[in-house]
Coordinates of C-alpha atoms and ligand atoms in Angstrom, one line a residue:
S24 CA 18.8 14.3 2.8
A25 CA 17.4 11.8 5.6
A26 CA 20.9 9.9 7.0
T27 CA 21.7 6.4 6.4
L28 CA 20.4 3.4 8.4
N29 CA 22.0 1.2 10.8
V30 CA 19.2 -1.7 9.5
A31 CA 20.1 -4.1 12.6
L32 CA 17.0 -6.6 13.5
N33 CA 15.5 -6.3 17.0
D34 CA 16.3 -9.1 18.7
D35 CA 13.2 -10.6 18.1
K36 CA 11.3 -12.3 21.0
H37 CA 8.1 -13.0 20.2
D38 CA 6.5 -16.5 16.9
L39 CA 4.0 -16.6 14.5
K40 CA 1.3 -16.9 17.6
D41 CA 2.2 -12.6 18.7
Y42 CA 2.0 -12.0 15.1
Q43 CA -0.8 -14.1 14.2
Q44 CA -2.6 -12.3 17.2
V45 CA -1.7 -9.1 16.3
Y46 CA -3.6 -9.5 13.1
N47 CA -6.8 -11.0 14.0
D48 CA -6.6 -7.7 16.1
I49 CA -6.0 -5.5 13.2
A50 CA -8.3 -8.2 10.7
Q51 CA -11.5 -7.3 13.4
K52 CA -10.4 -3.7 13.2
I53 CA -11.2 -3.7 9.5
R54 CA -14.7 -5.8 9.8
E55 CA -15.8 -3.2 13.3
Y56 CA -16.0 0.5 10.9
D57 CA -16.9 -1.5 7.9
E58 CA -19.1 1.0 6.8
Y59 CA -16.2 3.9 7.0
D60 CA -16.0 5.9 3.9
E61 CA -18.8 5.0 1.8
A62 CA -19.6 1.7 3.0
I63 CA -15.1 0.8 1.6
G64 CA -13.8 -0.2 5.1
F65 CA -10.7 1.4 6.5
G66 CA -8.2 -2.3 3.8
P67 CA -7.2 0.0 1.6
A68 CA -6.0 3.1 3.6
L69 CA -4.1 0.0 5.9
V70 CA -2.3 -0.8 2.0
R71 CA -1.6 2.7 1.5
L72 CA -0.4 3.8 4.5
A73 CA 1.9 0.1 4.5
W74 CA 3.4 1.4 0.9
H75 CA 4.4 4.8 1.4
L76 CA 5.6 4.1 4.3
S77 CA 7.7 1.8 2.4
G78 CA 8.0 3.3 -1.5
T79 CA 10.1 6.6 0.3
F80 CA 12.5 4.1 -0.2
V81 CA 15.9 6.4 -2.6
G82 CA 18.3 2.7 -3.2
P83 CA 19.4 2.5 -5.8
K84 CA 20.4 -1.5 -4.6
G85 CA 22.8 -2.6 -2.0
C86 CA 23.6 1.5 -2.5
P87 CA 24.9 2.1 1.4
H88 CA 23.8 5.2 1.3
F89 CA 20.2 4.3 0.6
S90 CA 17.3 6.7 3.0
G91 CA 13.6 5.8 3.0
G92 CA 11.4 2.5 3.6
S93 CA 9.6 1.6 6.4
Y94 CA 12.2 0.1 8.6
G95 CA 12.0 3.6 11.2
G96 CA 8.9 3.6 11.1
T97 CA 8.9 6.8 10.2
I98 CA 5.2 8.0 8.7
R99 CA 3.8 8.3 11.9
L100 CA 6.5 11.8 12.1
P101 CA 5.0 15.4 11.5
K102 CA 7.6 15.5 9.3
E103 CA 6.9 13.1 7.5
A104 CA 3.3 12.5 8.8
K105 CA 2.4 15.8 6.9
D106 CA 3.7 15.6 3.6
P107 CA 1.4 16.3 0.8
A108 CA 1.3 12.7 -0.2
N109 CA -0.2 11.6 3.1
N110 CA -2.9 13.3 3.3
A111 CA -5.5 11.1 5.0
L112 CA -3.7 8.4 6.4
E113 CA -3.7 9.8 9.4
N114 CA -7.0 8.1 9.5
A115 CA -5.6 5.0 8.8
R116 CA -2.6 5.1 11.3
W117 CA -6.2 6.1 14.5
L118 CA -7.7 2.6 13.2
L119 CA -3.7 1.2 13.8
D120 CA -3.4 3.7 18.0
P121 CA -5.4 1.1 19.8
I122 CA -3.1 -2.2 18.6
K123 CA 0.0 0.2 19.4
S124 CA -1.0 0.5 22.6
K125 CA -2.2 -2.8 23.4
Y126 CA 0.6 -4.7 22.0
S127 CA 3.3 -2.0 22.7
W128 CA 6.6 -4.3 21.9
I129 CA 6.2 -3.8 17.7
S130 CA 7.7 -1.2 15.6
Y131 CA 5.8 1.7 14.4
G132 CA 7.3 0.0 11.2
D133 CA 6.7 -3.7 11.6
L134 CA 3.2 -3.0 13.2
Y135 CA 2.6 -0.6 9.6
T136 CA 3.6 -3.1 7.6
L137 CA 1.7 -6.1 8.5
S138 CA -1.6 -4.5 8.8
G139 CA -0.8 -3.6 4.4
V140 CA 0.1 -8.3 4.6
T141 CA -3.5 -8.3 6.5
A142 CA -5.6 -6.0 4.7
I143 CA -4.4 -7.3 1.0
Q144 CA -5.5 -11.6 2.8
E145 CA -8.7 -9.7 4.5
L146 CA -9.7 -8.4 1.3
G147 CA -9.7 -11.4 -0.4
G148 CA -6.1 -11.0 -2.2
P149 CA -3.0 -13.9 -1.9
K150 CA -1.0 -14.8 1.2
I151 CA 2.0 -13.0 1.7
K152 CA 4.8 -12.9 3.1
W153 CA 6.3 -11.3 6.4
R154 CA 9.2 -10.6 8.6
P155 CA 9.1 -8.9 11.5
G156 CA 12.3 -6.5 13.2
R157 CA 12.4 -3.0 12.1
K158 CA 12.8 -0.4 14.9
D159 CA 11.6 2.8 15.2
L160 CA 13.6 6.2 14.5
G161 CA 13.7 9.8 14.5
E162 CA 12.7 12.4 12.6
E163 CA 16.2 12.9 11.4
Y164 CA 14.9 10.3 9.7
A165 CA 11.9 11.1 8.0
S166 CA 11.4 11.0 4.0
N167 CA 9.1 14.2 2.5
S168 CA 8.5 14.5 -1.5
V169 CA 9.7 11.5 -2.6
L170 CA 6.3 9.4 -3.1
P171 CA 5.1 9.4 -6.9
D172 CA 3.4 12.3 -8.8
A173 CA 0.1 11.1 -10.6
S174 CA -0.3 13.6 -13.1
R175 CA 3.6 12.2 -14.4
D176 CA 3.6 9.4 -17.3
A177 CA 6.1 5.8 -17.8
D178 CA 9.2 7.4 -18.2
Y179 CA 8.6 9.1 -14.4
V180 CA 7.1 5.7 -12.6
R181 CA 9.7 3.7 -14.4
G182 CA 12.5 6.5 -12.8
L183 CA 11.4 6.3 -9.6
F184 CA 9.6 2.1 -9.3
V185 CA 12.4 0.5 -11.4
R186 CA 15.6 3.8 -11.1
R187 CA 15.7 4.2 -7.6
M188 CA 13.6 1.6 -6.2
G189 CA 15.4 -1.6 -7.9
F190 CA 12.2 -3.4 -9.0
T191 CA 11.1 -4.7 -12.2
D192 CA 8.8 -3.2 -15.3
Q193 CA 7.1 -7.0 -14.1
E194 CA 7.0 -6.0 -10.4
T195 CA 5.8 -2.5 -11.0
V196 CA 3.5 -3.2 -12.6
A197 CA 1.7 -5.5 -10.1
L198 CA 2.6 -3.1 -7.5
I199 CA 0.3 -0.7 -9.6
G200 CA -2.2 -3.6 -9.9
A201 CA -3.3 -2.5 -5.8
H202 CA -5.2 0.4 -7.4
A203 CA -8.4 -2.6 -7.5
L204 CA -9.4 -0.8 -4.4
G205 CA -10.1 1.9 -2.8
S206 CA -10.9 5.6 -4.0
C207 CA -9.5 8.6 -4.5
H208 CA -10.6 12.1 -1.9
I209 CA -10.8 15.3 -2.4
Q210 CA -10.9 15.0 1.5
A211 CA -10.8 13.0 3.8
P212 CA -13.7 9.9 4.4
I213 CA -15.0 11.3 8.1
L214 CA -13.4 8.3 10.6
P215 CA -16.5 7.0 12.6
G216 CA -17.5 8.4 15.3
A217 CA -16.8 12.5 13.6
K218 CA -18.9 14.8 12.5
E219 CA -15.4 16.6 10.7
S220 CA -13.3 15.5 7.8
T221 CA -9.9 15.2 9.4
G222 CA -8.3 17.4 6.0
P223 CA -7.8 16.4 2.2
G224 CA -7.3 13.7 0.6
S225 CA -4.8 14.0 -3.2
G226 CA -7.3 16.4 -5.1
Y227 CA -8.9 13.0 -7.8
T228 CA -11.7 11.7 -6.8
G229 CA -13.6 8.5 -7.3
R230 CA -12.7 4.7 -8.1
W231 CA -11.0 2.1 -10.4
T232 CA -12.8 -0.2 -10.2
A233 CA -16.7 -1.5 -8.6
S234 CA -15.0 -3.5 -6.1
P235 CA -13.1 -1.4 -4.3
N236 CA -13.1 -3.9 -1.3
F237 CA -12.1 -6.9 -2.6
F238 CA -8.3 -7.6 -4.5
T239 CA -9.0 -8.6 -8.2
N240 CA -7.4 -8.0 -11.0
E241 CA -9.9 -6.2 -12.2
F242 CA -7.9 -2.8 -12.2
F243 CA -5.9 -4.3 -15.3
R244 CA -9.1 -6.2 -17.2
L245 CA -11.4 -2.1 -16.5
L246 CA -7.1 -0.6 -18.2
L247 CA -7.3 -2.5 -21.5
E248 CA -10.5 -2.2 -22.2
D249 CA -13.0 0.4 -21.3
K250 CA -12.3 3.8 -22.8
W251 CA -11.1 6.1 -20.8
T252 CA -11.3 10.0 -21.8
Q253 CA -10.4 13.2 -19.4
K254 CA -12.9 14.5 -17.0
K255 CA -14.0 17.2 -17.3
W256 CA -14.2 19.5 -14.2
S257 CA -12.1 21.9 -12.5
G258 CA -9.4 19.5 -10.0
P259 CA -6.1 17.5 -11.5
V260 CA -6.4 16.1 -14.4
Q261 CA -7.9 12.5 -14.3
Y262 CA -9.3 10.5 -16.4
Q263 CA -13.4 9.0 -16.5
N264 CA -14.6 5.3 -18.0
S265 CA -18.0 5.3 -20.8
D266 CA -20.5 5.8 -17.5
D267 CA -18.4 8.5 -15.8
S268 CA -18.2 5.3 -12.9
L269 CA -15.4 4.6 -12.3
M270 CA -11.8 7.2 -13.3
M271 CA -8.0 6.7 -13.4
L272 CA -5.0 8.8 -12.4
P273 CA -2.2 9.5 -15.4
A274 CA 0.1 7.2 -13.6
D275 CA -2.2 4.5 -14.6
L276 CA -2.7 5.2 -17.6
A277 CA 1.1 5.0 -18.6
L278 CA 0.7 1.5 -18.2
V279 CA -0.8 0.9 -21.4
E280 CA 0.8 3.6 -23.5
D281 CA 4.2 2.0 -22.5
P282 CA 4.0 -0.7 -24.6
A283 CA 7.1 -2.5 -22.4
F284 CA 4.3 -2.0 -19.9
K285 CA 1.2 -3.1 -21.4
K286 CA 2.7 -6.2 -22.0
F287 CA 1.9 -6.6 -18.6
V288 CA -1.1 -5.6 -18.0
Q289 CA -2.1 -8.8 -20.5
E290 CA -0.8 -10.5 -19.1
Y291 CA -2.7 -10.1 -15.6
A292 CA -5.4 -9.1 -17.2
K293 CA -5.9 -11.9 -18.6
D294 CA -4.6 -14.4 -15.9
Q295 CA -5.2 -14.0 -12.0
D296 CA -3.6 -16.2 -10.6
K297 CA -0.1 -14.6 -11.5
Y298 CA -1.6 -11.8 -10.4
F299 CA -1.6 -13.0 -7.2
K300 CA 2.2 -15.1 -7.3
D301 CA 3.5 -11.7 -8.8
F302 CA 2.3 -9.0 -6.2
A303 CA 2.9 -11.2 -3.3
A304 CA 6.5 -10.6 -4.3
A305 CA 6.6 -7.7 -5.6
F306 CA 4.3 -6.4 -1.9
Q307 CA 6.8 -8.5 0.0
K308 CA 10.1 -7.1 -1.5
L309 CA 8.3 -3.0 -1.3
L310 CA 7.7 -3.7 1.7
E311 CA 12.0 -4.3 3.0
L312 CA 12.9 -2.5 1.5
G313 CA 16.1 -1.4 2.1
I314 CA 16.0 -4.4 5.4
D315 CA 18.5 -7.1 5.4
F316 CA 16.4 -10.5 7.0
K317 CA 18.4 -12.5 5.0
G318 CA 18.1 -15.8 6.6
K319 CA 15.5 -14.4 8.6
R320 CA 12.5 -16.5 9.3
E321 CA 8.5 -15.3 7.3
F322 CA 5.5 -15.9 8.5
E323 CA 2.5 -16.6 6.9
F324 CA -0.9 -15.2 8.2
K325 CA -3.9 -17.3 8.3
T326 CA -7.2 -14.8 7.7
L327 CA -10.0 -14.8 10.6
D328 CA -12.1 -16.5 8.0
E329 CA -9.4 -20.0 7.9
Q330 CA -9.4 -19.4 11.5
D331 CA -13.4 -19.7 11.7
I332 CA -13.6 -16.3 13.9
Ligands
ZEM26 ZN1 -2.1 4.9 -5.3 N1 -2.5 6.2 -5.0 N2 -0.1 5.2 -5.8 N3 -1.0 2.5 -4.9 N4 -3.4 3.7 -3.8 C1 -4.0 6.6 -4.0 C2 -4.9 5.6 -3.1 C3 -4.9 4.9 -3.2 C4 -0.4 6.9 -6.8 C5 -1.7 7.4 -6.7 O1 -0.5 9.0 -6.9 C6 -2.6 7.2 -5.3 C7 0.5 1.9 -5.4 C8 0.8 3.3 -6.6 C9 0.6 4.7 -6.8 C10 -3.2 2.5 -3.1 C11 -2.5 1.6 -4.0 C12 -0.4 1.8 -4.0 C13 -3.7 7.7 -4.7 C14 -5.9 8.3 -3.3 C15 -3.2 8.2 -5.1 C16 -3.5 9.6 -6.2 C17 -5.3 8.8 -2.6 C18 -7.0 9.6 -1.7 O2 -7.2 10.8 -2.4 O3 -7.2 9.2 -1.0 C19 0.8 6.4 -7.7 C20 1.0 7.8 -8.8 C21 0.9 5.7 -7.1 C22 2.8 5.1 -8.6 C23 2.9 5.4 -9.6 C24 0.7 1.7 -5.1 C25 2.3 0.9 -5.4 C26 0.0 0.7 -3.7 C27 -0.1 -0.6 -3.6 C28 0.6 -1.6 -4.1 C29 -4.5 2.3 -2.4 C30 -4.6 1.0 -2.2 C31 -5.2 3.2 -2.6 C32 -6.3 3.2 -2.3 C33 -6.1 4.6 -1.0 C34 -7.7 4.9 0.2 O4 -7.6 4.9 0.9 O5 -8.6 3.8 -1.1

């Protein structure tokens, strides 16, 4: 098991202007490679990178012997990178490598979490408050086999998000609504300029929504309004909608099978503003699991559009 973290924050010599510059470079990369992954682009992959770096947290809240979380940027290291749950995320890291070289002062944990914030905002989502100060840690702090298994039910999802990571039911539902973005891959998408895939994906296939590069509450509306039946294929159990254009994982359907989760699915399907507000708070909490940022300033970034870039 991973060692207990010493979570002292980096001395912070950089200000909003510096981090906005990093944000802008990431956002420009998303724009530049908009044809990646069947014209979805890299945005969803960056959100998944930030989530998989942070979602290794093993609490419980306030316990001094927790492990995982975004602090050490450990998803870059083989032990964690090679976790099958992280298949295809080498592509997201490929996109960010030149930015890490250009801004060598930023830690991997800060860069990867900032890239998730950038993607959410650039894809039309809410503003996410973000704080720097993570420090790179070595392989003894890397995690493996702690990310969620998509084949499981509501009890499992609650065990992982609520009991292990310290989220509420409401925050859990809000976070999984990020599946409005992106798609599932049998093979990792082919990188710009490459000829072949970098390796396997999750083994699931398809998109959750018809606008996978736009952050919306569509995931919740589709969960409630479409008819989901088991896909007939040789791959893992997954569900398809009435015309087989969209998909859901077993763990997604768990959100409407469990009455306490379903209440929030219904609320978010009806109220996009409420969804955006709750997602922003839950995503910030996810990115900060295990790190004591008390009293540290929160940065809020402008989108490229807001800067007329
Ligand atoms: Zn996901 N997710 N996720 N997720 N996820 C995939 C893709 C994406 C689960 C899961 O098994 C999978 C959260 C929670 C959970 C994103 C964001 C967030 C894929 C497909 C799977 C299998 C990977 C592939 O094949 O490339 C499970 C079981 C979850 C909880 C129960 C949370 C929380 C997220 C963010 C807040 C995103 C954006 C993607 C799309 C990635 C892409 O490349 O398109």
